[in-house]
XYZ file of N, CA and C in Angstrom:
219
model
N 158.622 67.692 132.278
C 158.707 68.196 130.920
C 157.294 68.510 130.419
N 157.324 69.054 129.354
C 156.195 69.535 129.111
C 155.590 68.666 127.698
N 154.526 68.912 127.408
C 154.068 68.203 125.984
C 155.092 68.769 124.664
N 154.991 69.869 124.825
C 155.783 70.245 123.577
C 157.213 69.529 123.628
N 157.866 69.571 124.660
C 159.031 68.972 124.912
C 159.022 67.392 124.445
N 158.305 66.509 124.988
C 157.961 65.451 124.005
C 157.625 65.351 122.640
N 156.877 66.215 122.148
C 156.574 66.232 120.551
C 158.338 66.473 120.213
N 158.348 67.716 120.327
C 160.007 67.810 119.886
C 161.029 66.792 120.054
N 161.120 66.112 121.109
C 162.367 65.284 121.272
C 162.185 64.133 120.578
N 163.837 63.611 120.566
C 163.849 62.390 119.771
C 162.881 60.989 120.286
N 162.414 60.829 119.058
C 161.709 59.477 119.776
C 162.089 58.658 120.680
N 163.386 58.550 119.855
C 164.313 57.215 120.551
C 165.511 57.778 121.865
N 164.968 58.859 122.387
C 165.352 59.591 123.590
C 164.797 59.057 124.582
N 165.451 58.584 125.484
C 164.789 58.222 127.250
C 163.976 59.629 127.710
N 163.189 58.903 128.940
C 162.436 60.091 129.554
C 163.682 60.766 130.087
N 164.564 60.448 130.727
C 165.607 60.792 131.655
C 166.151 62.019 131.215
N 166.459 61.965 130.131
C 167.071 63.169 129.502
C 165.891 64.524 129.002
N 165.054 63.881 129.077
C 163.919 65.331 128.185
C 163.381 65.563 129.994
N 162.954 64.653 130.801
C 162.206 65.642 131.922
C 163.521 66.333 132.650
N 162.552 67.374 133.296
C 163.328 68.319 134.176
C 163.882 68.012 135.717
N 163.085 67.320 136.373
C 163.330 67.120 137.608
C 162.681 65.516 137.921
N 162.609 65.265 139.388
C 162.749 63.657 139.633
C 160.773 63.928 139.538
N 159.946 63.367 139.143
C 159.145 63.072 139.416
C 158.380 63.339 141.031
N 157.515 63.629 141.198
C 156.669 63.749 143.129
C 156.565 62.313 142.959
N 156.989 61.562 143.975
C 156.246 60.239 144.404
C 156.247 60.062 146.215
N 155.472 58.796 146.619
C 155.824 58.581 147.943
C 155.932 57.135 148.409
N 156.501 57.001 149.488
C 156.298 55.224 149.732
C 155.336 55.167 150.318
N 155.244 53.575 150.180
C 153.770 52.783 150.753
C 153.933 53.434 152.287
N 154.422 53.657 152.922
C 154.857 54.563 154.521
C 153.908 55.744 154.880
N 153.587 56.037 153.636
C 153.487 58.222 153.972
C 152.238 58.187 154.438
N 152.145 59.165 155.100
C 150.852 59.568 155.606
C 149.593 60.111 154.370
N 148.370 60.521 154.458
C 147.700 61.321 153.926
C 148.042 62.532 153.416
N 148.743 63.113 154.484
C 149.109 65.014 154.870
C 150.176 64.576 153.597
N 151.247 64.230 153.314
C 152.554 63.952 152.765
C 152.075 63.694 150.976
N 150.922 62.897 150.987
C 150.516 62.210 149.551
C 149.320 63.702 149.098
N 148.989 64.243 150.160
C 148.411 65.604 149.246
C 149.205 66.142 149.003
N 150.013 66.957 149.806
C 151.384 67.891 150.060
C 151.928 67.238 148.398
N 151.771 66.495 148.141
C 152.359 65.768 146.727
C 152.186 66.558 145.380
N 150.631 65.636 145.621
C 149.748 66.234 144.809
C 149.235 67.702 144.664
N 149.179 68.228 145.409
C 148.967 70.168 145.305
C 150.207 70.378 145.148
N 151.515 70.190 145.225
C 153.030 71.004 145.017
C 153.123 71.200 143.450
N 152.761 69.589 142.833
C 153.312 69.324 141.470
C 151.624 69.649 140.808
N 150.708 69.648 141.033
C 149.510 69.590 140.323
C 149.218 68.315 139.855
N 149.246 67.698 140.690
C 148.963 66.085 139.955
C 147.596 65.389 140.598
N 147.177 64.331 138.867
C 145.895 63.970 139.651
C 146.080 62.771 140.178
N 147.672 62.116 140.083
C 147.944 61.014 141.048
C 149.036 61.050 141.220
N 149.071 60.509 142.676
C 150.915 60.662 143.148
C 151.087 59.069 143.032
N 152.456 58.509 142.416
C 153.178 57.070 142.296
C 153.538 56.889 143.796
N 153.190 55.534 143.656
C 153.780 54.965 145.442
C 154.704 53.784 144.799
N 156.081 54.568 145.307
C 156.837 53.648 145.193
C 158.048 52.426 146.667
N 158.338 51.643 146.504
C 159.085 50.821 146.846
C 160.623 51.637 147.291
N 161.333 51.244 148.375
C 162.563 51.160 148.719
C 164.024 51.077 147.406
N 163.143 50.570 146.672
C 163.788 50.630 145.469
C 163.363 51.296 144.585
N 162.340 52.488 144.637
C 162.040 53.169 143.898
C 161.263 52.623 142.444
N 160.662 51.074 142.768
C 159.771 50.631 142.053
C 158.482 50.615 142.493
N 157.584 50.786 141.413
C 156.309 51.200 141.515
C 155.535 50.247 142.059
N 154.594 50.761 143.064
C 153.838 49.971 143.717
C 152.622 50.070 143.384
N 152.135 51.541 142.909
C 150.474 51.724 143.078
C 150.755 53.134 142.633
N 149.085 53.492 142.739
C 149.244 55.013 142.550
C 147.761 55.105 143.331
N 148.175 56.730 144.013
C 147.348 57.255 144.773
C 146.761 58.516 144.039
N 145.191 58.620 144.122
C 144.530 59.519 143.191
C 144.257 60.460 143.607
N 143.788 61.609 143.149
C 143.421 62.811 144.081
C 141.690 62.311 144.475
N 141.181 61.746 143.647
C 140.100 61.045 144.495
C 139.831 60.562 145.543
N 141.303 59.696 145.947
C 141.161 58.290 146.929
C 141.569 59.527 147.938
N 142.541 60.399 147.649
C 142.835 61.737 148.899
C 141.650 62.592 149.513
N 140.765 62.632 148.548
C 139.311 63.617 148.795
C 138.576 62.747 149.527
N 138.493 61.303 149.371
C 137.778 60.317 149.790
C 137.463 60.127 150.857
N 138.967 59.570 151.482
C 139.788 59.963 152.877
C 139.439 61.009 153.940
N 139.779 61.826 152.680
C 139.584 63.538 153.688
C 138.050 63.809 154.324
N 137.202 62.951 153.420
C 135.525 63.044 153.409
C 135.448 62.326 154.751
N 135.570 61.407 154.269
C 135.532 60.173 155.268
C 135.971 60.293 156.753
N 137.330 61.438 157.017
C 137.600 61.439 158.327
C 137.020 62.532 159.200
N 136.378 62.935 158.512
C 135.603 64.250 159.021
C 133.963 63.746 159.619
């Protein structure tokens, strides 16, 4: 969803109903390639790492991805 979409909606509205689609996330599992692929699809400056249960574990930054990428080269 977008900002305006939040200003507009009801306060007392869940996220569930105002966003558009499921969120990018990945499990503690994924590779590097998979957690950029994330982050460049949706434009994000962090992808959520979530759990088997789709609870949050962490979050991966586009930093800690550049970091990586530095680092293996």
């Amino acid at each position: 969803c977008t900002l305006k979409d939040l200003v507009a909606a009801d306060p007392a509205a869940p996220l569930s109903r105002i966003m558009r689609e499921v969120p990018a996330q990945v499990t503690a599992d994924a590779d590097l390639r998979e957690v950029a692929r994330a982050a460049a699809k949706y434009n994000l400056l962090s992808v959520p790492v979530v759990d088997l249960a789709g609870m949050l574990m962490g979050m991966v930054t586009v930093d800690d991805i550049l970091s990586e990428l530095v680092d293996a080269r």
